[in-house]
Short mmCIF file of C-alpha atoms in Angstrom, two decimals:
data_model
loop_
_atom_site.label_atom_id
_atom_site.label_comp_id
_atom_site.label_asym_id
_atom_site.label_seq_id
_atom_site.Cartn_x
_atom_site.Cartn_y
_atom_site.Cartn_z
CA MET A 14 -10.07 12.04 34.88
CA THR A 15 -6.44 12.45 36.04
CA VAL A 16 -6.06 15.06 38.79
CA PRO A 17 -3.26 17.50 37.87
CA ASN A 18 -0.33 18.12 40.18
CA ARG A 19 -0.39 21.44 42.05
CA ALA A 20 2.60 22.59 39.98
CA ALA A 21 0.89 21.84 36.63
CA GLY A 22 0.89 24.79 34.26
CA LYS A 23 3.17 26.87 36.49
CA PRO A 24 6.80 27.93 36.01
CA VAL A 25 9.18 25.16 36.99
CA ASP A 26 10.84 25.25 40.39
CA SER A 27 14.62 25.64 39.84
CA ALA A 28 15.29 22.99 42.48
CA SER A 29 13.61 20.39 40.28
CA LEU A 30 15.77 21.03 37.20
CA VAL A 31 17.90 18.18 35.92
CA ASN A 32 21.59 18.21 36.85
CA VAL A 33 23.12 18.20 33.36
CA PRO A 34 26.75 17.47 34.40
CA GLN A 35 25.52 14.51 36.45
CA LEU A 36 23.45 13.29 33.51
CA VAL A 37 26.35 13.46 31.05
CA THR A 38 28.81 11.94 33.51
CA ALA A 39 26.47 9.00 34.05
CA TYR A 40 26.18 8.56 30.26
CA PHE A 41 29.92 7.91 29.97
CA ALA A 42 30.76 6.46 33.39
CA SER A 43 27.89 4.03 34.03
CA LYS A 44 27.62 0.75 32.16
CA PRO A 45 24.25 -0.97 31.65
CA ASP A 46 23.66 -4.53 32.79
CA PRO A 47 22.23 -6.39 29.77
CA SER A 48 20.79 -9.08 32.06
CA ASP A 49 18.43 -6.46 33.49
CA PRO A 50 15.46 -5.97 31.08
CA ALA A 51 15.21 -2.31 32.12
CA GLN A 52 18.81 -1.70 30.99
CA ARG A 53 18.68 -3.40 27.58
CA VAL A 54 18.17 -1.74 24.21
CA ALA A 55 14.41 -1.73 23.58
CA PHE A 56 12.83 -0.20 20.50
CA GLY A 57 9.26 0.98 21.09
CA THR A 58 7.08 2.80 18.58
CA SER A 59 9.64 5.65 18.48
CA GLY A 60 13.03 4.00 18.95
CA HIS A 61 15.06 3.29 22.07
CA ARG A 62 14.49 5.68 24.98
CA GLY A 63 15.83 5.95 28.50
CA THR A 64 18.01 7.95 30.85
CA SER A 65 21.63 7.62 31.95
CA LEU A 66 20.48 8.10 35.55
CA LYS A 67 18.81 4.67 35.40
CA ASN A 68 21.34 2.98 33.11
CA SER A 69 18.77 2.81 30.33
CA PHE A 70 20.49 5.27 27.95
CA ASN A 71 24.28 5.12 28.18
CA GLU A 72 27.28 5.16 25.90
CA ASN A 73 27.16 1.38 25.44
CA HIS A 74 23.56 1.55 24.25
CA ILE A 75 24.48 4.00 21.49
CA LEU A 76 27.71 2.28 20.48
CA ALA A 77 26.00 -1.11 20.27
CA THR A 78 22.89 0.18 18.49
CA THR A 79 24.98 2.13 15.98
CA GLN A 80 27.04 -0.94 15.18
CA ALA A 81 23.81 -2.92 14.74
CA ILE A 82 22.57 -0.27 12.29
CA CYS A 83 25.89 -0.49 10.40
CA ASP A 84 25.47 -4.28 10.23
CA HIS A 85 21.91 -3.88 8.95
CA ARG A 86 23.05 -1.47 6.24
CA ARG A 87 25.76 -3.89 5.15
CA GLU A 88 23.38 -6.85 5.07
CA THR A 89 20.75 -4.98 3.06
CA GLY A 90 23.19 -3.35 0.65
CA LEU A 91 22.63 0.26 1.75
CA THR A 92 25.58 2.28 0.48
CA GLY A 93 24.19 5.82 0.30
CA PRO A 94 24.68 8.52 2.92
CA LEU A 95 23.15 8.32 6.36
CA PHE A 96 21.52 11.57 7.50
CA VAL A 97 22.05 12.29 11.21
CA GLY A 98 19.78 14.51 13.30
CA ILE A 99 19.79 15.44 16.98
CA ASP A 100 17.47 17.42 19.22
CA THR A 101 18.26 19.68 22.17
CA HIS A 102 18.08 17.17 25.04
CA ALA A 103 21.27 17.10 27.11
CA LEU A 104 22.04 13.47 26.18
CA ALA A 105 21.81 14.15 22.44
CA GLU A 106 25.26 15.77 22.21
CA PRO A 107 27.23 12.94 23.89
CA ALA A 108 25.16 10.35 22.02
CA VAL A 109 25.94 11.83 18.60
CA VAL A 110 29.65 11.72 19.52
CA SER A 111 29.37 8.00 20.29
CA ALA A 112 27.40 7.34 17.09
CA MET A 113 29.89 9.24 14.93
CA GLU A 114 32.79 7.22 16.36
CA VAL A 115 31.12 3.96 15.27
CA PHE A 116 29.79 5.18 11.91
CA ALA A 117 33.26 6.50 10.97
CA ALA A 118 34.98 3.28 12.02
CA ASN A 119 32.56 1.38 9.79
CA GLY A 120 33.16 3.74 6.85
CA VAL A 121 29.52 4.90 6.70
CA ASP A 122 29.07 8.23 4.92
CA ILE A 123 27.23 10.40 7.42
CA MET A 124 25.70 13.86 6.91
CA ILE A 125 25.84 16.07 9.99
CA ASP A 126 24.55 19.62 10.33
CA GLU A 127 27.08 22.07 8.92
CA ARG A 128 26.36 24.56 11.70
CA GLY A 129 26.79 22.00 14.47
CA GLY A 130 23.14 22.54 15.32
CA TYR A 131 19.96 20.56 15.66
CA THR A 132 17.91 18.74 13.04
CA PRO A 133 14.21 17.91 13.43
CA THR A 134 12.85 14.47 12.65
CA PRO A 135 10.77 15.65 9.64
CA VAL A 136 13.85 17.33 8.14
CA ILE A 137 15.70 13.99 8.24
CA SER A 138 12.73 12.32 6.53
CA HIS A 139 12.66 15.07 3.90
CA ALA A 140 16.41 14.77 3.31
CA ILE A 141 16.22 10.98 2.86
CA LEU A 142 13.33 11.23 0.39
CA SER A 143 14.94 14.09 -1.54
CA TYR A 144 18.20 12.17 -1.93
CA ASN A 145 16.55 8.88 -2.89
CA LYS A 146 14.15 10.40 -5.46
CA GLY A 147 14.76 8.70 -8.81
CA ARG A 148 17.40 6.34 -7.38
CA THR A 149 17.23 2.58 -7.30
CA SER A 150 20.65 1.99 -5.72
CA GLY A 151 22.99 3.77 -3.36
CA LEU A 152 20.00 4.67 -1.22
CA ALA A 153 20.19 6.89 1.87
CA ASP A 154 18.70 6.39 5.32
CA GLY A 155 18.96 8.23 8.63
CA VAL A 156 18.97 8.34 12.41
CA VAL A 157 17.57 10.89 14.85
CA ILE A 158 18.86 11.17 18.41
CA THR A 159 15.78 12.28 20.33
CA PRO A 160 13.33 11.07 22.99
CA SER A 161 10.67 13.37 21.46
CA HIS A 162 8.74 15.34 24.11
CA ASN A 163 10.11 13.29 27.04
CA PRO A 164 11.56 14.97 30.17
CA PRO A 165 15.02 16.63 30.03
CA GLU A 166 16.82 13.68 31.64
CA ASP A 167 15.84 11.32 28.81
CA GLY A 168 17.60 10.37 25.60
CA GLY A 169 16.37 8.56 22.51
CA TYR A 170 17.67 6.97 19.31
CA LYS A 171 15.58 6.07 16.27
CA TYR A 172 16.28 4.77 12.77
CA ASN A 173 14.60 5.76 9.49
CA PRO A 174 15.23 3.42 6.52
CA PRO A 175 15.30 4.59 2.86
CA HIS A 176 11.52 5.10 2.81
CA GLY A 177 12.13 8.05 5.14
CA GLY A 178 9.71 7.07 7.89
CA PRO A 179 10.03 5.15 11.16
CA ALA A 180 11.52 1.69 10.79
CA ASP A 181 9.05 -1.18 10.94
CA THR A 182 9.09 -3.88 13.60
CA ASP A 183 11.11 -6.34 11.49
CA VAL A 184 14.00 -3.88 11.26
CA THR A 185 13.86 -2.59 14.83
CA THR A 186 13.64 -6.12 16.25
CA LYS A 187 16.77 -7.09 14.31
CA VAL A 188 18.67 -3.96 15.40
CA GLU A 189 17.55 -4.36 19.00
CA LYS A 190 18.60 -8.02 19.12
CA ALA A 191 22.02 -7.33 17.62
CA ALA A 192 22.65 -4.36 19.91
CA ASN A 193 21.87 -6.38 23.03
CA ALA A 194 24.12 -9.18 21.79
CA TYR A 195 27.01 -6.71 21.51
CA MET A 196 26.39 -5.53 25.06
CA GLU A 197 26.22 -9.12 26.34
CA ALA A 198 29.57 -9.79 24.64
CA GLY A 199 31.20 -6.88 26.44
CA MET A 200 31.06 -4.72 23.27
CA LYS A 201 33.28 -7.14 21.36
CA GLY A 202 32.80 -6.58 17.63
CA VAL A 203 31.85 -2.91 17.93
CA ALA A 204 34.14 -0.88 15.66
CA ARG A 205 35.07 2.55 16.96
CA MET A 206 37.57 5.35 16.41
CA PRO A 207 38.39 8.43 18.53
CA TYR A 208 36.00 11.34 18.06
CA GLU A 209 38.61 13.75 16.67
CA ARG A 210 39.52 11.25 13.96
CA ALA A 211 35.84 10.51 13.29
CA ARG A 212 35.07 14.22 12.77
CA LYS A 213 37.88 14.46 10.21
CA ALA A 214 37.21 11.11 8.52
CA PRO A 215 36.54 11.27 4.76
CA SER A 216 33.15 9.62 5.40
CA THR A 217 31.97 12.45 7.69
CA HIS A 218 30.31 15.26 5.70
CA LEU A 219 28.87 18.62 6.68
CA HIS A 220 25.39 19.17 5.27
CA ASP A 221 23.02 22.13 4.98
CA TYR A 222 19.71 20.83 6.28
CA ILE A 223 17.94 24.17 6.68
CA ALA A 224 17.99 25.66 3.16
CA PRO A 225 16.56 22.66 1.20
CA TYR A 226 13.77 22.03 3.70
CA VAL A 227 12.78 25.70 3.95
CA ALA A 228 12.92 26.15 0.16
CA ASP A 229 10.61 23.17 -0.43
CA LEU A 230 8.06 24.18 2.22
CA GLY A 231 6.25 26.40 -0.26
CA ASN A 232 5.41 23.28 -2.24
CA ALA A 233 3.60 21.79 0.76
CA VAL A 234 1.93 24.88 2.24
CA ASP A 235 0.74 27.98 0.37
CA MET A 236 3.28 30.36 1.89
CA ALA A 237 2.45 33.13 -0.61
CA LEU A 238 -1.16 33.06 0.58
CA ILE A 239 -0.07 33.24 4.22
CA LYS A 240 2.04 36.30 3.39
CA SER A 241 -0.61 38.09 1.33
CA SER A 242 -3.36 37.41 3.87
CA GLY A 243 -1.35 39.06 6.65
CA VAL A 244 -2.11 36.35 9.20
CA LYS A 245 -0.26 37.20 12.42
CA ILE A 246 1.52 34.08 13.67
CA GLY A 247 3.19 33.17 16.97
CA ILE A 248 5.75 30.36 17.04
CA ASP A 249 7.22 28.61 20.11
CA PRO A 250 9.84 25.93 19.34
CA LEU A 251 9.73 24.93 23.05
CA GLY A 252 13.52 24.99 23.02
CA GLY A 253 13.61 22.19 20.45
CA ALA A 254 15.36 21.26 17.22
CA ALA A 255 13.26 23.57 15.03
CA VAL A 256 14.56 26.68 16.81
CA HIS A 257 16.97 27.75 14.05
CA TYR A 258 14.60 26.95 11.17
CA TRP A 259 12.01 29.65 11.78
CA ALA A 260 14.09 32.80 11.19
CA PRO A 261 15.26 31.67 7.70
CA LEU A 262 11.70 30.60 6.89
CA ILE A 263 10.19 33.92 7.98
CA GLU A 264 12.81 35.82 5.98
CA ARG A 265 12.40 33.71 2.83
CA TYR A 266 8.61 33.89 2.67
CA GLY A 267 8.06 37.29 4.29
CA ILE A 268 5.28 36.10 6.60
CA ASP A 269 4.17 38.03 9.68
CA ALA A 270 5.48 35.64 12.32
CA THR A 271 7.09 36.10 15.71
CA ILE A 272 9.31 33.55 17.45
CA VAL A 273 8.16 34.01 21.05
CA ASN A 274 11.01 31.99 22.58
CA ASN A 275 14.30 31.11 20.88
CA ALA A 276 16.08 29.86 24.01
CA VAL A 277 17.92 26.54 23.99
CA ASP A 278 18.61 25.19 27.48
CA PRO A 279 19.00 21.46 28.24
CA THR A 280 17.23 21.92 31.58
CA PHE A 281 14.21 23.42 29.75
CA ARG A 282 13.80 25.81 32.70
CA PHE A 283 11.53 28.07 30.61
CA MET A 284 8.79 25.43 30.42
CA THR A 285 5.70 25.26 32.61
CA ALA A 286 5.18 21.94 34.38
CA ASP A 287 3.06 19.22 32.80
CA TRP A 288 0.02 17.60 34.46
CA ASP A 289 2.16 15.59 36.90
CA GLY A 290 4.57 18.39 37.79
CA LYS A 291 7.30 17.09 35.45
CA ILE A 292 8.85 18.96 32.54
CA ARG A 293 7.73 17.67 29.15
CA MET A 294 7.87 19.50 25.86
CA ASP A 295 4.42 18.15 25.05
CA CYS A 296 2.77 20.63 22.69
CA SER A 297 -0.60 18.91 23.08
CA SER A 298 -0.68 19.47 26.85
CA PRO A 299 -2.49 22.60 28.10
CA PHE A 300 -0.16 22.59 31.12
CA ALA A 301 3.09 22.44 29.14
CA MET A 302 1.68 24.97 26.68
CA ALA A 303 0.48 27.47 29.32
CA SER A 304 2.91 30.21 28.23
CA LEU A 305 1.85 30.18 24.57
CA ILE A 306 -1.84 29.87 25.46
CA ALA A 307 -1.47 33.03 27.57
CA MET A 308 -0.33 34.85 24.40
CA ARG A 309 -3.31 33.79 22.28
CA ASP A 310 -4.72 37.31 21.98
CA ARG A 311 -1.46 38.59 20.50
CA PHE A 312 -1.76 36.40 17.40
CA ASP A 313 -4.36 35.25 14.90
CA VAL A 314 -2.97 31.73 15.26
CA ALA A 315 0.01 30.34 17.18
CA PHE A 316 1.69 26.97 17.36
CA ALA A 317 4.46 25.03 19.05
CA ASN A 318 6.40 21.85 18.33
CA ASP A 319 7.90 19.24 20.59
CA THR A 320 11.66 18.79 20.88
CA ASP A 321 12.24 16.97 17.58
CA ALA A 322 9.42 18.94 15.88
CA ASP A 323 7.41 15.93 14.76
CA ARG A 324 4.37 16.99 16.82
CA HIS A 325 2.25 20.13 16.73
CA GLY A 326 0.17 22.15 19.17
CA ILE A 327 -2.24 24.68 17.64
CA VAL A 328 -3.42 27.71 19.63
CA THR A 329 -6.19 29.92 18.21
CA ARG A 330 -7.47 33.25 19.39
CA THR A 331 -11.04 31.93 19.41
CA GLY A 332 -10.48 28.56 21.05
CA GLY A 333 -7.12 28.38 22.81
CA LEU A 334 -5.17 25.11 22.54
CA MET A 335 -6.93 22.74 20.17
CA ASN A 336 -7.44 19.10 21.08
CA PRO A 337 -5.15 17.18 18.66
CA ASN A 338 -8.09 15.19 17.28
CA HIS A 339 -10.00 18.39 16.55
CA PHE A 340 -7.15 19.88 14.55
CA LEU A 341 -6.68 16.64 12.61
CA ALA A 342 -10.35 16.75 11.61
CA ALA A 343 -10.17 20.42 10.62
CA ALA A 344 -6.96 19.88 8.65
CA ILE A 345 -8.44 16.93 6.76
CA ALA A 346 -11.62 18.82 5.89
CA TYR A 347 -9.60 21.79 4.64
CA LEU A 348 -6.91 19.92 2.70
CA PHE A 349 -9.20 17.65 0.72
CA GLU A 350 -11.22 20.69 -0.34
CA HIS A 351 -8.25 22.89 -1.25
CA ARG A 352 -5.78 20.51 -2.87
CA PRO A 353 -7.25 20.06 -6.38
CA GLN A 354 -4.11 18.35 -7.71
CA TRP A 355 -4.41 15.50 -5.24
CA SER A 356 -5.70 12.21 -6.61
CA SER A 357 -9.40 11.61 -6.22
CA GLU A 358 -8.36 8.23 -4.81
CA ALA A 359 -6.09 9.65 -2.08
CA ALA A 360 -7.19 8.24 1.28
CA ILE A 361 -7.10 9.40 4.89
CA GLY A 362 -5.00 7.49 7.42
CA LYS A 363 -5.82 7.49 11.15
CA THR A 364 -4.89 5.38 14.16
CA ILE A 365 -7.51 3.17 15.76
CA VAL A 366 -7.59 5.30 18.92
CA SER A 367 -8.10 8.61 17.09
CA SER A 368 -11.45 10.39 17.22
CA SER A 369 -14.38 9.11 15.19
CA ILE A 370 -15.04 12.69 14.08
CA ILE A 371 -12.37 11.87 11.49
CA ASP A 372 -14.52 8.98 10.24
CA ARG A 373 -17.44 11.36 9.88
CA VAL A 374 -15.33 13.95 8.04
CA ALA A 375 -14.06 11.22 5.70
CA GLY A 376 -17.66 10.18 5.02
CA LYS A 377 -18.64 13.78 4.29
CA LEU A 378 -15.71 14.05 1.85
CA ASN A 379 -16.49 10.65 0.33
CA ARG A 380 -12.88 9.62 0.92
CA LYS A 381 -11.56 6.21 1.88
CA LEU A 382 -10.52 5.96 5.53
CA VAL A 383 -7.71 3.58 6.55
CA GLU A 384 -7.62 2.81 10.29
CA THR A 385 -4.33 1.37 11.59
CA PRO A 386 -2.69 0.39 14.89
CA VAL A 387 -0.89 3.06 16.89
CA GLY A 388 2.41 4.19 15.34
CA PHE A 389 3.25 6.36 12.36
CA LYS A 390 5.13 3.50 10.68
CA TRP A 391 1.77 2.23 9.38
CA PHE A 392 1.38 5.37 7.23
CA VAL A 393 4.82 5.38 5.61
CA GLU A 394 4.01 3.39 2.49
CA GLY A 395 0.76 5.25 1.81
CA LEU A 396 2.32 8.69 2.16
CA GLY A 397 5.31 7.64 0.07
CA SER A 398 3.16 6.40 -2.80
CA GLY A 399 0.54 9.14 -2.62
CA ALA A 400 -2.15 6.62 -1.63
CA PHE A 401 -2.69 8.70 1.53
CA GLY A 402 -3.32 12.41 1.12
CA PHE A 403 -3.13 12.85 4.88
CA ALA A 404 -2.17 10.63 7.81
CA GLY A 405 -2.30 11.48 11.49
CA GLU A 406 -2.50 10.10 14.99
CA GLU A 407 -4.24 11.23 18.15
CA SER A 408 -0.96 12.23 19.81
CA ALA A 409 -0.64 15.33 17.59
CA GLY A 410 1.52 13.83 14.85
CA ALA A 411 0.64 14.09 11.16
CA SER A 412 1.90 14.77 7.67
CA PHE A 413 0.34 15.27 4.24
CA LEU A 414 1.26 15.40 0.56
CA LYS A 415 2.71 18.36 -1.28
CA ARG A 416 0.25 20.55 -3.14
CA ASP A 417 0.97 18.67 -6.40
CA GLY A 418 0.19 15.31 -4.77
CA SER A 419 3.79 14.11 -4.39
CA VAL A 420 5.36 13.00 -1.12
CA TRP A 421 6.46 15.62 1.43
CA THR A 422 7.59 13.52 4.40
CA THR A 423 6.88 9.98 5.54
CA ASP A 424 7.41 10.88 9.17
CA LYS A 425 5.39 13.26 11.32
CA ASP A 426 5.99 16.94 10.62
CA GLY A 427 4.89 19.39 13.29
CA MET A 428 6.28 22.41 11.46
CA VAL A 429 4.22 21.94 8.32
CA MET A 430 1.11 21.29 10.43
CA GLY A 431 1.58 24.59 12.26
CA LEU A 432 1.94 26.48 9.00
CA LEU A 433 -1.16 24.73 7.68
CA ALA A 434 -3.15 26.29 10.52
CA ALA A 435 -2.06 29.72 9.23
CA GLU A 436 -2.99 28.77 5.64
CA ILE A 437 -6.45 27.67 6.78
CA LEU A 438 -7.09 31.05 8.39
CA GLY A 439 -5.54 32.98 5.51
CA ARG A 440 -7.69 31.29 2.86
CA THR A 441 -11.01 30.82 4.64
CA GLY A 442 -11.04 33.71 7.11
CA ARG A 443 -11.79 31.17 9.84
CA ASP A 444 -9.18 29.76 12.19
CA PRO A 445 -9.02 25.96 12.72
CA SER A 446 -11.15 26.17 15.89
CA GLN A 447 -13.89 27.93 13.96
CA LEU A 448 -13.62 25.43 11.11
CA PHE A 449 -13.95 22.57 13.59
CA ALA A 450 -17.04 24.20 15.12
CA THR A 451 -18.60 24.31 11.66
CA LEU A 452 -17.86 20.61 11.19
CA THR A 453 -19.35 19.59 14.54
CA ALA A 454 -22.49 21.64 13.92
CA GLU A 455 -23.11 19.27 11.02
CA LEU A 456 -21.47 16.03 12.17
CA GLY A 457 -21.88 16.08 15.96
CA VAL A 458 -19.66 17.09 18.86
CA PRO A 459 -17.14 14.46 20.04
CA TYR A 460 -16.22 14.11 23.72
CA TYR A 461 -12.91 12.27 23.88
CA GLU A 462 -10.53 11.42 26.72
CA ARG A 463 -7.68 9.06 27.54
CA ILE A 464 -7.24 7.80 31.09
CA ASP A 465 -4.70 5.48 32.73
CA VAL A 466 -5.79 2.57 34.95
CA PRO A 467 -3.31 0.76 37.26
CA ALA A 468 -2.46 -2.77 36.11
CA THR A 469 0.11 -5.42 37.00
CA PRO A 470 2.47 -6.82 34.34
CA LYS A 471 0.39 -10.02 34.39
CA GLN A 472 -2.82 -8.06 33.78
CA LYS A 473 -1.17 -6.09 30.98
CA SER A 474 -0.13 -9.32 29.28
CA ALA A 475 -3.66 -10.68 29.63
CA LEU A 476 -5.08 -7.53 28.04
CA LYS A 477 -2.66 -7.72 25.14
CA ALA A 478 -3.65 -11.35 24.49
CA LEU A 479 -7.40 -10.69 24.74
CA GLY A 480 -9.61 -11.90 21.90
CA PRO A 481 -13.03 -10.55 20.84
CA GLU A 482 -14.70 -13.80 21.89
CA GLN A 483 -13.57 -13.26 25.50
CA LEU A 484 -15.46 -9.97 25.74
CA ASP A 485 -19.11 -10.80 26.29
CA MET A 486 -20.59 -7.37 25.55
CA CYS A 487 -23.90 -6.78 23.82
CA GLN A 488 -24.35 -3.21 25.01
CA LEU A 489 -22.08 -0.22 25.62
CA ALA A 490 -23.47 2.55 27.84
CA GLY A 491 -27.05 1.86 26.74
CA GLU A 492 -26.37 1.24 23.06
CA PRO A 493 -26.01 -2.01 21.08
CA VAL A 494 -22.38 -2.97 20.43
CA SER A 495 -21.68 -2.78 16.70
CA ALA A 496 -18.11 -4.15 16.69
CA ILE A 497 -15.45 -5.65 18.96
CA ARG A 498 -11.96 -5.48 17.48
CA THR A 499 -8.44 -6.57 18.33
CA ARG A 500 -7.15 -5.88 14.82
CA ALA A 501 -7.20 -2.59 12.95
CA PRO A 502 -9.75 -2.67 10.12
CA GLY A 503 -7.48 -0.73 7.74
CA ASN A 504 -4.72 -3.35 7.54
CA ASP A 505 -5.88 -6.26 9.72
CA GLN A 506 -2.90 -5.83 12.06
CA SER A 507 -3.16 -6.42 15.81
CA PHE A 508 -3.06 -3.20 17.81
CA GLY A 509 -2.20 -4.89 21.11
CA GLY A 510 -5.52 -4.24 22.81
CA ILE A 511 -9.27 -4.27 22.28
CA LYS A 512 -11.82 -1.79 20.90
CA VAL A 513 -15.58 -1.84 21.44
CA GLU A 514 -17.81 0.33 19.26
CA SER A 515 -21.42 1.50 19.23
CA GLU A 516 -23.24 4.08 17.13
CA ALA A 517 -22.48 7.07 19.36
CA GLY A 518 -19.46 5.91 21.36
CA TRP A 519 -16.48 3.60 21.65
CA PHE A 520 -13.58 2.68 23.87
CA ALA A 521 -10.21 1.07 23.30
CA ALA A 522 -7.95 -0.42 25.97
CA ARG A 523 -4.22 -1.01 25.47
CA PRO A 524 -1.45 -1.86 27.95
CA SER A 525 1.29 0.73 28.40
CA GLY A 526 4.72 -0.34 27.20
CA THR A 527 6.56 1.62 29.90
CA GLU A 528 4.31 1.92 32.95
CA ASP A 529 2.18 -0.41 35.12
CA VAL A 530 -1.07 0.91 33.68
CA TYR A 531 -3.37 0.27 30.80
CA LYS A 532 -4.75 3.11 28.74
CA ILE A 533 -8.43 3.60 28.04
CA TYR A 534 -9.29 5.78 25.07
CA ALA A 535 -12.99 6.62 24.96
CA GLU A 536 -15.33 8.84 23.01
CA SER A 537 -19.00 9.81 22.98
CA PHE A 538 -21.07 11.89 20.61
CA LYS A 539 -23.83 12.17 23.23
CA GLY A 540 -22.06 14.28 25.84
CA PRO A 541 -19.70 14.15 28.85
CA GLU A 542 -22.11 12.09 30.97
CA HIS A 543 -22.32 9.41 28.31
CA LEU A 544 -18.53 9.50 27.97
CA ALA A 545 -18.22 8.79 31.69
CA GLU A 546 -20.58 5.82 31.25
CA VAL A 547 -18.45 4.49 28.37
CA GLN A 548 -15.29 4.83 30.47
CA GLN A 549 -16.84 3.05 33.44
CA ALA A 550 -18.11 0.25 31.22
CA ALA A 551 -14.61 -0.09 29.79
CA LYS A 552 -12.99 -0.35 33.23
CA ASP A 553 -15.60 -2.82 34.45
CA VAL A 554 -15.36 -5.21 31.54
CA VAL A 555 -11.56 -5.04 31.14
CA ASN A 556 -10.88 -5.49 34.85
CA THR A 557 -13.22 -8.49 34.86
CA VAL A 558 -11.51 -10.32 32.00
CA ILE A 559 -7.91 -9.61 33.08
CA ALA A 560 -8.44 -10.18 36.82
#
C-alpha cells in the first residue's frame, strides 16, 4: 500500500501553489522541441496533457493540434458546428485563445460559452448529441480544453467526434501525427488570425450551454422525486467547470441542495493535498476530498466532481467517501430495478480492471456484462445506441441512459452520477453506502486496491507485449487459476497488460503511460489478507517474466 505524504489531506501550503503568471508566460514564450518525445503532442486515453513549465503544453501544441482537427474535419466532411468547452485550469484560458485563432482562420463554426465561462465535458457531449439528433449531414463535434483532475500546472486538450464521446485511437493517432508534423515544419501550414478578429469572426458564435443541459437533466434523473423526498444535498464543484451549473439547477428543480464551495481559483488553494502532497482535484481520493468528507453529517448525501466534471465522488452520512467501484455497483443495482422503460436487452459496460462485484450484480440482475479495456471510448457506441444501459470505469467515471431509454451522454458525466445518489436515497430511503452493504451481504464483500510498482521503460514494454502463454500460473493465492487474459472478453481488444483470475480473486498488471511504474489492480472476496497474497503473487510473477 502506498504510504501517504505527511501533507496528505491537509490544507495546502501557500508556498507550494503554482505561479500562474509564470505558467502563462511559459505557455506563450517557450517553444517545444518536437525531436524530444516528452515535448511532442501525445494523445493518451483522455487527449493531450502536459504543462508549459516542461514544454509539454505550449501555444504551438494547441495551434498545431487545432489545425490537425480542422484538417480531420475537412477530410471527413464535417461541416456542422464545433462545440468548445474549457475548465478552470490556468492554461485553459490561453489555450482557448490559441484554438479560436486557428478555428476562425479555417472558417470552422465554433460555439463558445455566451457568459465567457466554463463548460464541463459531459455538457459538450450532450450538446453534440442534441444537435446531431435526427441529422445525417452537417454533423457537429467538439473539443474540451482540460487535463481533468490533474494538478493546477497542467493543461489538456481532447476531441469528441459526432458520436459525442472520446475520439477513438484511429482519430487521435491521425490528429497526433499531423500536429507533430506541423511542429516539425516550424508551424508552416497552420492557419491563424489575431484573437480580436477571431472573436468577431462570423464563424464564432456565443452559445447557452447551461439552460439546455439543466432542462434535460430531469429526463435522466428523477428530479421531482429528489425534491419531494426532501433529501438534503451537499455539492462541491472543487473549483471546476460545473461551478456555475448548480445554482440554475437548484433553482429550476427546487431541490434542497447547498453549494459548499463556489470559488474559482487557478491555484486551487482551497484544496487539501492528495496522497503525495500534490494538489489534484481527484474526487475519488479521500485526501483531496477531506473537506467535503468532514461535512458528511450536515447532509444526507454529498458529492463532488473533478475539474471538467466527468468524474464523481459520493459522500454519504453512513459511510463517508464511497470507493468508486462500490458506487458503480450500487448505481447499477438501483438503475436496472428502477428504469422500467429501459430495454430488457440493455447491457452493463465495465472496464477490465473494475471490481468483480459488478459482475456479481450483473448476474443477480440477469443482465449481459460487457468487459472492455480501460478508456471510456469503448462505451460510446453502446451508450449511443441504447445497447448499454449503464457504463462505468473504476476511476469514478460513468454515464447511463435517460429514463426513457434514449441516450443521455456518451462521455462520462459526474454531475448526473451525483444526482443519482440523491435519487437512490430519495426513492429507497437508503443511501448508496447502505444499498452497497445490502448487496455485499448477499454477493460477498470485495477488497480492492491499486498499487504502483517501479519499472524501467524496457520492463514496461515487456509487460505490454506479454502473452498468456508466457505466464506459467496454475494457482493464484491458493486457488486454481480460471483465466489468463491479455484481451478484454467483451470486445476481444488488447488492454495493454495481463489479467489473472480465480474464483475469489484476480489481478491485472498494466504499464503506466506517463510514469516509470506498472500498475497492479487486485481484488479478493476472501479478505484483506488474501488480497495481500494476490498482490504479492502478481508482483512475483510479473517481475519474473519482465526481468
